Amino acid sequence: MTQTKKLLTGDEAVARGAWEAGVKVAAAYPGTPSTEILENIAHYDEIYAEWSPNEKVALEVAGNAAIAGVRAIASMKHVGLNVAADPLMTLSYTGIGRGLVIVSADDPGMHSSQNEQDNRYYAKFAKIPMLEPADSQEALDMTMEAFEISETFDTPVLIVLTTRVCHGKSPVIIGERTEVETKPFIRTTAKYVMVPGHARKRHVIVEERSIKLSELSEKIRFNRIIRGKGEIGIITSGVASQYAMEVMPDADFLLLGMTWPLPENLIRTFAASVKKLFVVEELEPYLEEHIRQLGIEVTGKEVFPRCDELNPELVRQGLTGEKPSPSRIPADIPIPVRPPVLCPGCPHRGFFHIVNKNKLYVTGDIGCYTLSVLPPLKAMDTCICMGASISGAIGFSKAFEDQPGKRVIAVLGDSTFMHSGLTGLMDTVYNKSKVITCVLDNRTTAMTGHQEHPGTGFTIKGEPTHAVDIAEVARALGVRHVHVVDPYNLEETDKAVKACMELDEPSVIVAKRACALKCRNQDFALSVVNQAQCKKCGACLKIGCPAIVKKGDVIMVDKGMCYGCGICRQVCPFGAIEAIE
Amino acid sequence: MSKETINVIMVGVGGQGIILASEVLSEAALRAGYDIRKSEVHGMAQRGGSVSSHVRFGKTVRSPLIENGQADIMLAFEKVEGLRASDMLRNNATIILNDAEIVPTTVSLGMGEYPDNVTDSLRGMGFRIVPVNADHLAEQAGTVKAANVVLLASLASFLDIDKEVWIDVIKSRVPQKYLDINLKAFALGYEASCA
């Protein structure tokens, strides 16, 4: 048999591993850096794949598919596991029928996340085995092994990836799919119905299982020692191990791929064999704490940062005490910051312009529109987690009750609305809050790269399906004032916002216009600044469109970047921005 | 280049086609028989922000990130982004510098300044500068959108990977209807850098 070597990201490798392991059901909600796992699984015809409305649903779909007898996988970003924590904790008790694997894609450095929680603690918390791949080959191998562990020990298995593993590419030897027979489901209520009487007995089984898993951790091939010169010993896991091996190739290494439960004997043996011991790990001192509990002296977070992701120079500095070399860039050269921005033609831009005009407080949410917090729009007051906009607005409006004139608007996207906005909106009606909710409906999950959701009318495999109508849902939940507007039309949008501000009851605005990145070929008239009429007031600059550029004293529209949304033409008080015929 | 591992960093602005360019380089390195690691971040970084992609290839490569001060070649899609990432480079490294200035919104808003003479500044720091007018060459090939392939071709002319390998990878990556334009863009970029 010839081996096929392919260059895969960690996410692609997990997808391949799931396919090779005979998975039949896969579910996820998109979230960077986990999104591509399900996108790649969806290409395999043998696997049922779905974008679930949120991670709790995804884990319940996958978890119960496993209970019912087929191999299943649920993937999510780190904060997604918070949403799915409820079923996670109890699936640990019930165990599985066929293999169940949960993938948490953590984001050290917060490249696109609201916090940098270290999800390795979830394995310890839920008492389920955990694997931490360091590259794409391990991502594939460990995914396959995870299903075996899951079935041998009757437990869900957690795989923790990090951004550099998810989106890093390295060569992978791929194999073929093994079909796994469906295990007939046999009603076993004492195992699968977690009423207290049953759950108490299952907890005992979970504790016994943990002891058996410790034995596995001692001998699993992913926990291994690589001998060096016996001077410096490094215990490490995940991508941090790659940095450490690169900067200190002569050290002794204990590479940990299975990190819950930890192999205590192996750690003791290794620690005794070296003169000085380091733990190199990203974010929290997860390994370090455990190793210290064993009474082993170790150097860790006192030399490696707890915040932000690691990289080779940070690892080198920690291991050797070297200081970072000073920058060569002369101090007198300005380097302007370049933060991410709402794209040219983004429909959210017009809406936030109106929000600012009406001096509304904004409880925001997770998506592209979160970028409106940056100058010049600066149109967001809070952003906590998925779905927090509407419920957050209820809190704000309660707090504002004795401060007349202060009005709050909840702003979230269409995909986020499906994820966890529905219950909050129901609360605005049920508890008689006068919150204005705006769903910025750009017809896709834009921030993560345009995934479908229950409102788009298509499944992950591109099959047409029912499209949830957000305005109809709002009415069905009891909202009596629902406006559907085009955010490219500022007058129409302003009218709707003003009408909602007059009300003493909940209202909804659906600002509906497809994402400009998804509909790039629309035939709109581009904009141009008529220099003779331009008074250089800068009103157009305040909408923050990257296509409007100020060079020296001249304001102009970059023809290559302009999308033709026409918002700048509407905000210019002097009619100086014109449509190109 | 006789070093064991070649470190290439690509920098620019989200939307310029950096990820695709780094994919082509990685695939070409794999086909040329090297071990390879590549890293960049997706998501928010693509929304017009600063983007960088690290590609490392050689006999055995471990870290997917280049260590500060260790990059051999930089492919800068935008000038100020080249300057921003210049501390990633080793002494006397080569910078393939696209003749493009994309003004960040922060500059338009008066919250920052776009530096003058970036090319000279980088040269003053001791780097070897290879200027490329990628937009112009790409337009000659048929569309300004192929500027990333022009830049890639320039990079290809400096690396020890056969030209045919690059062309094969591009053929496998680019949709049929844009293939001719992209191959022409590659040829123009390659010629311009070899001249």
PDB file of C-alpha atoms in Angstrom, chain A residues 5-7 9 32 36 111-113 134-136 163-164 167-171 226 239 241-243 245-247 309-313 316 322 325-330 333-343 367-368 370-371 375-376 446-450 517 520-521 541-542 544-551 561, chain B residues 5 12-14 23 26-28 30 34-50 52 54 56 60-70 78 80-81 83-92 101-116 118 121-122 125 127 145 173:
ATOM      1  CA  LYS A   5       1.154  12.453   2.256  1.00  0.00           C
ATOM      2  CA  LYS A   6      -0.944  15.596   2.246  1.00  0.00           C
ATOM      3  CA  LEU A   7      -0.491  19.038   3.700  1.00  0.00           C
ATOM      4  CA  THR A   9      -4.388  22.011   8.771  1.00  0.00           C
ATOM      5  CA  THR A  32     -12.869  30.483  14.842  1.00  0.00           C
ATOM      6  CA  GLU A  36     -13.089  24.192   9.312  1.00  0.00           C
ATOM      7  CA  HIS A 111      -6.913  36.243  17.634  1.00  0.00           C
ATOM      8  CA  SER A 112     -10.697  36.187  17.311  1.00  0.00           C
ATOM      9  CA  SER A 113     -12.198  35.571  20.730  1.00  0.00           C
ATOM     10  CA  ALA A 134       0.811  19.187  18.669  1.00  0.00           C
ATOM     11  CA  ASP A 135       0.506  19.126  14.867  1.00  0.00           C
ATOM     12  CA  SER A 136      -1.710  17.903  12.051  1.00  0.00           C
ATOM     13  CA  THR A 163      -5.239  28.170  17.009  1.00  0.00           C
ATOM     14  CA  ARG A 164      -1.729  27.263  15.825  1.00  0.00           C
ATOM     15  CA  HIS A 167      -4.830  26.623  11.336  1.00  0.00           C
ATOM     16  CA  GLY A 168      -1.228  25.467  11.088  1.00  0.00           C
ATOM     17  CA  LYS A 169      -0.403  23.165   8.198  1.00  0.00           C
ATOM     18  CA  SER A 170       1.965  20.211   8.267  1.00  0.00           C
ATOM     19  CA  PRO A 171       2.314  16.968   6.311  1.00  0.00           C
ATOM     20  CA  ILE A 226      12.684  11.683  24.257  1.00  0.00           C
ATOM     21  CA  VAL A 239       2.085  23.293  20.051  1.00  0.00           C
ATOM     22  CA  SER A 241       6.194  21.252  22.627  1.00  0.00           C
ATOM     23  CA  GLN A 242       7.123  22.169  19.041  1.00  0.00           C
ATOM     24  CA  TYR A 243       8.526  25.519  20.145  1.00  0.00           C
ATOM     25  CA  MET A 245      11.953  21.146  20.813  1.00  0.00           C
ATOM     26  CA  GLU A 246      12.962  23.728  18.241  1.00  0.00           C
ATOM     27  CA  VAL A 247      14.754  26.064  20.625  1.00  0.00           C
ATOM     28  CA  GLU A 309       0.028  32.576  23.162  1.00  0.00           C
ATOM     29  CA  LEU A 310       3.559  31.277  23.305  1.00  0.00           C
ATOM     30  CA  ASN A 311       6.047  31.512  20.446  1.00  0.00           C
ATOM     31  CA  PRO A 312       9.639  30.338  19.970  1.00  0.00           C
ATOM     32  CA  GLU A 313      11.254  33.511  21.366  1.00  0.00           C
ATOM     33  CA  ARG A 316      13.700  30.534  24.460  1.00  0.00           C
ATOM     34  CA  GLU A 322      17.906  35.506  27.334  1.00  0.00           C
ATOM     35  CA  SER A 325      16.692  41.786  21.243  1.00  0.00           C
ATOM     36  CA  PRO A 326      15.736  45.430  20.746  1.00  0.00           C
ATOM     37  CA  SER A 327      13.773  46.462  17.667  1.00  0.00           C
ATOM     38  CA  ARG A 328      15.761  47.597  14.657  1.00  0.00           C
ATOM     39  CA  ILE A 329      13.009  49.915  13.483  1.00  0.00           C
ATOM     40  CA  PRO A 330      14.135  53.526  14.061  1.00  0.00           C
ATOM     41  CA  ILE A 333       9.362  56.179  11.904  1.00  0.00           C
ATOM     42  CA  PRO A 334       5.629  56.134  12.568  1.00  0.00           C
ATOM     43  CA  ILE A 335       3.912  52.795  12.070  1.00  0.00           C
ATOM     44  CA  PRO A 336       0.160  53.318  11.992  1.00  0.00           C
ATOM     45  CA  VAL A 337      -2.014  50.650  13.612  1.00  0.00           C
ATOM     46  CA  ARG A 338      -4.193  48.687  11.225  1.00  0.00           C
ATOM     47  CA  PRO A 339      -7.095  47.174  13.138  1.00  0.00           C
ATOM     48  CA  PRO A 340      -9.672  44.986  11.384  1.00  0.00           C
ATOM     49  CA  VAL A 341     -12.570  47.047  10.064  1.00  0.00           C
ATOM     50  CA  LEU A 342     -16.078  46.648   8.707  1.00  0.00           C
ATOM     51  CA  CYS A 343     -15.519  45.880   5.009  1.00  0.00           C
ATOM     52  CA  GLY A 367     -19.870  38.877  15.170  1.00  0.00           C
ATOM     53  CA  CYS A 368     -18.482  41.244  12.514  1.00  0.00           C
ATOM     54  CA  THR A 370     -18.497  43.908  17.145  1.00  0.00           C
ATOM     55  CA  LEU A 371     -15.919  45.820  15.057  1.00  0.00           C
ATOM     56  CA  PRO A 375     -13.221  54.429  15.886  1.00  0.00           C
ATOM     57  CA  PRO A 376     -14.747  56.208  14.156  1.00  0.00           C
ATOM     58  CA  ALA A 446     -20.160  36.272   8.181  1.00  0.00           C
ATOM     59  CA  MET A 447     -17.359  36.537  10.731  1.00  0.00           C
ATOM     60  CA  THR A 448     -16.396  32.877  10.588  1.00  0.00           C
ATOM     61  CA  GLY A 449     -16.415  32.783   6.791  1.00  0.00           C
ATOM     62  CA  HIS A 450     -20.018  32.581   5.563  1.00  0.00           C
ATOM     63  CA  LEU A 517     -18.252  39.879   0.844  1.00  0.00           C
ATOM     64  CA  ARG A 520     -19.294  40.825  -4.385  1.00  0.00           C
ATOM     65  CA  ASN A 521     -20.596  40.928  -7.935  1.00  0.00           C
ATOM     66  CA  LEU A 541     -14.762  59.688   7.226  1.00  0.00           C
ATOM     67  CA  LYS A 542     -16.892  59.211  10.331  1.00  0.00           C
ATOM     68  CA  GLY A 544     -15.171  54.370   8.808  1.00  0.00           C
ATOM     69  CA  CYS A 545     -15.263  52.984   5.286  1.00  0.00           C
ATOM     70  CA  PRO A 546     -11.787  51.813   4.237  1.00  0.00           C
ATOM     71  CA  ALA A 547     -12.567  52.890   0.660  1.00  0.00           C
ATOM     72  CA  ILE A 548     -12.754  56.540   1.744  1.00  0.00           C
ATOM     73  CA  VAL A 549      -9.166  57.694   2.016  1.00  0.00           C
ATOM     74  CA  LYS A 550      -7.682  60.942   3.195  1.00  0.00           C
ATOM     75  CA  LYS A 551      -4.302  61.656   1.654  1.00  0.00           C
ATOM     76  CA  MET A 561     -12.163  49.226  -2.909  1.00  0.00           C
TER      77      MET A 561
ATOM     78  CA  THR B   5      15.409  25.402   7.257  1.00  0.00           C
ATOM     79  CA  GLY B  12       0.091  42.447   4.137  1.00  0.00           C
ATOM     80  CA  VAL B  13      -3.511  43.469   4.593  1.00  0.00           C
ATOM     81  CA  GLY B  14      -6.504  41.129   4.940  1.00  0.00           C
ATOM     82  CA  GLU B  23      -0.787  27.831   0.504  1.00  0.00           C
ATOM     83  CA  SER B  26       3.651  25.338   1.177  1.00  0.00           C
ATOM     84  CA  GLU B  27       2.305  22.919  -1.407  1.00  0.00           C
ATOM     85  CA  ALA B  28       5.263  23.602  -3.712  1.00  0.00           C
ATOM     86  CA  LEU B  30       5.914  19.689   0.002  1.00  0.00           C
ATOM     87  CA  TYR B  34      10.645  19.186   2.128  1.00  0.00           C
ATOM     88  CA  ASP B  35       9.118  18.888   5.575  1.00  0.00           C
ATOM     89  CA  ILE B  36       6.948  21.928   6.092  1.00  0.00           C
ATOM     90  CA  ARG B  37       5.107  23.909   8.748  1.00  0.00           C
ATOM     91  CA  LYS B  38       2.892  26.868   8.075  1.00  0.00           C
ATOM     92  CA  SER B  39       0.897  29.129  10.316  1.00  0.00           C
ATOM     93  CA  GLU B  40      -1.422  32.077  10.118  1.00  0.00           C
ATOM     94  CA  VAL B  41      -4.636  33.168  11.769  1.00  0.00           C
ATOM     95  CA  HIS B  42      -8.046  33.316  10.149  1.00  0.00           C
ATOM     96  CA  GLY B  43     -11.228  35.146  11.002  1.00  0.00           C
ATOM     97  CA  MET B  44     -11.015  38.671  12.280  1.00  0.00           C
ATOM     98  CA  ALA B  45      -7.586  39.233  10.760  1.00  0.00           C
ATOM     99  CA  GLN B  46      -9.090  38.988   7.306  1.00  0.00           C
ATOM    100  CA  ARG B  47     -11.293  42.040   7.787  1.00  0.00           C
ATOM    101  CA  GLY B  48      -8.801  44.568   6.445  1.00  0.00           C
ATOM    102  CA  GLY B  49      -6.396  44.186   9.356  1.00  0.00           C
ATOM    103  CA  SER B  50      -2.699  43.285   9.374  1.00  0.00           C
ATOM    104  CA  SER B  52       0.980  37.563   8.393  1.00  0.00           C
ATOM    105  CA  HIS B  54       4.731  32.017   8.387  1.00  0.00           C
ATOM    106  CA  ARG B  56       9.019  27.114   7.159  1.00  0.00           C
ATOM    107  CA  THR B  60      12.800  18.520   9.660  1.00  0.00           C
ATOM    108  CA  VAL B  61      10.740  21.438  10.913  1.00  0.00           C
ATOM    109  CA  ARG B  62       8.987  21.651  14.265  1.00  0.00           C
ATOM    110  CA  SER B  63       7.730  25.099  15.167  1.00  0.00           C
ATOM    111  CA  PRO B  64       4.973  26.474  12.918  1.00  0.00           C
ATOM    112  CA  LEU B  65       6.071  29.991  13.891  1.00  0.00           C
ATOM    113  CA  ILE B  66       9.308  31.643  12.808  1.00  0.00           C
ATOM    114  CA  GLU B  67      11.396  32.887  15.698  1.00  0.00           C
ATOM    115  CA  ASN B  68      11.857  36.651  15.841  1.00  0.00           C
ATOM    116  CA  GLY B  69      14.961  37.655  13.883  1.00  0.00           C
ATOM    117  CA  GLN B  70      15.130  34.359  11.977  1.00  0.00           C
ATOM    118  CA  GLU B  78       2.042  46.233   1.474  1.00  0.00           C
ATOM    119  CA  VAL B  80       3.998  49.583   5.990  1.00  0.00           C
ATOM    120  CA  GLU B  81       3.172  45.968   6.829  1.00  0.00           C
ATOM    121  CA  LEU B  83       8.078  47.653   8.027  1.00  0.00           C
ATOM    122  CA  ARG B  84       5.885  46.488  10.892  1.00  0.00           C
ATOM    123  CA  ALA B  85       7.124  42.911  10.625  1.00  0.00           C
ATOM    124  CA  SER B  86      10.773  43.725   9.865  1.00  0.00           C
ATOM    125  CA  ASP B  87      12.008  42.597  13.289  1.00  0.00           C
ATOM    126  CA  MET B  88      11.068  39.076  12.211  1.00  0.00           C
ATOM    127  CA  LEU B  89      13.956  39.150   9.714  1.00  0.00           C
ATOM    128  CA  ARG B  90      17.524  38.049  10.208  1.00  0.00           C
ATOM    129  CA  ASN B  91      20.370  40.403   9.315  1.00  0.00           C
ATOM    130  CA  ASN B  92      20.825  41.000   5.571  1.00  0.00           C
ATOM    131  CA  GLU B 101       0.420  51.617  -0.036  1.00  0.00           C
ATOM    132  CA  ILE B 102      -2.915  50.822   1.585  1.00  0.00           C
ATOM    133  CA  VAL B 103      -3.854  53.647   3.916  1.00  0.00           C
ATOM    134  CA  PRO B 104      -5.342  52.337   7.177  1.00  0.00           C
ATOM    135  CA  THR B 105      -8.579  54.014   8.316  1.00  0.00           C
ATOM    136  CA  THR B 106      -6.693  55.171  11.395  1.00  0.00           C
ATOM    137  CA  VAL B 107      -4.543  57.353   9.122  1.00  0.00           C
ATOM    138  CA  SER B 108      -7.563  58.789   7.263  1.00  0.00           C
ATOM    139  CA  LEU B 109      -9.011  59.666  10.669  1.00  0.00           C
ATOM    140  CA  GLY B 110      -5.845  61.482  11.689  1.00  0.00           C
ATOM    141  CA  MET B 111      -5.044  58.936  14.406  1.00  0.00           C
ATOM    142  CA  GLY B 112      -1.785  57.914  12.799  1.00  0.00           C
ATOM    143  CA  GLU B 113       0.604  58.785  10.067  1.00  0.00           C
ATOM    144  CA  TYR B 114       1.651  56.759   7.028  1.00  0.00           C
ATOM    145  CA  PRO B 115       5.465  56.908   6.963  1.00  0.00           C
ATOM    146  CA  ASP B 116       7.338  58.342   3.974  1.00  0.00           C
ATOM    147  CA  VAL B 118       9.387  52.999   3.629  1.00  0.00           C
ATOM    148  CA  SER B 121      13.983  52.952   5.707  1.00  0.00           C
ATOM    149  CA  LEU B 122      14.058  49.212   5.169  1.00  0.00           C
ATOM    150  CA  MET B 125      18.130  48.725   8.196  1.00  0.00           C
ATOM    151  CA  PHE B 127      17.940  44.513   4.147  1.00  0.00           C
ATOM    152  CA  LYS B 145      -6.478  40.586  -8.689  1.00  0.00           C
ATOM    153  CA  ARG B 173      -5.271  25.646  -7.184  1.00  0.00           C
TER     154      ARG B 173
END
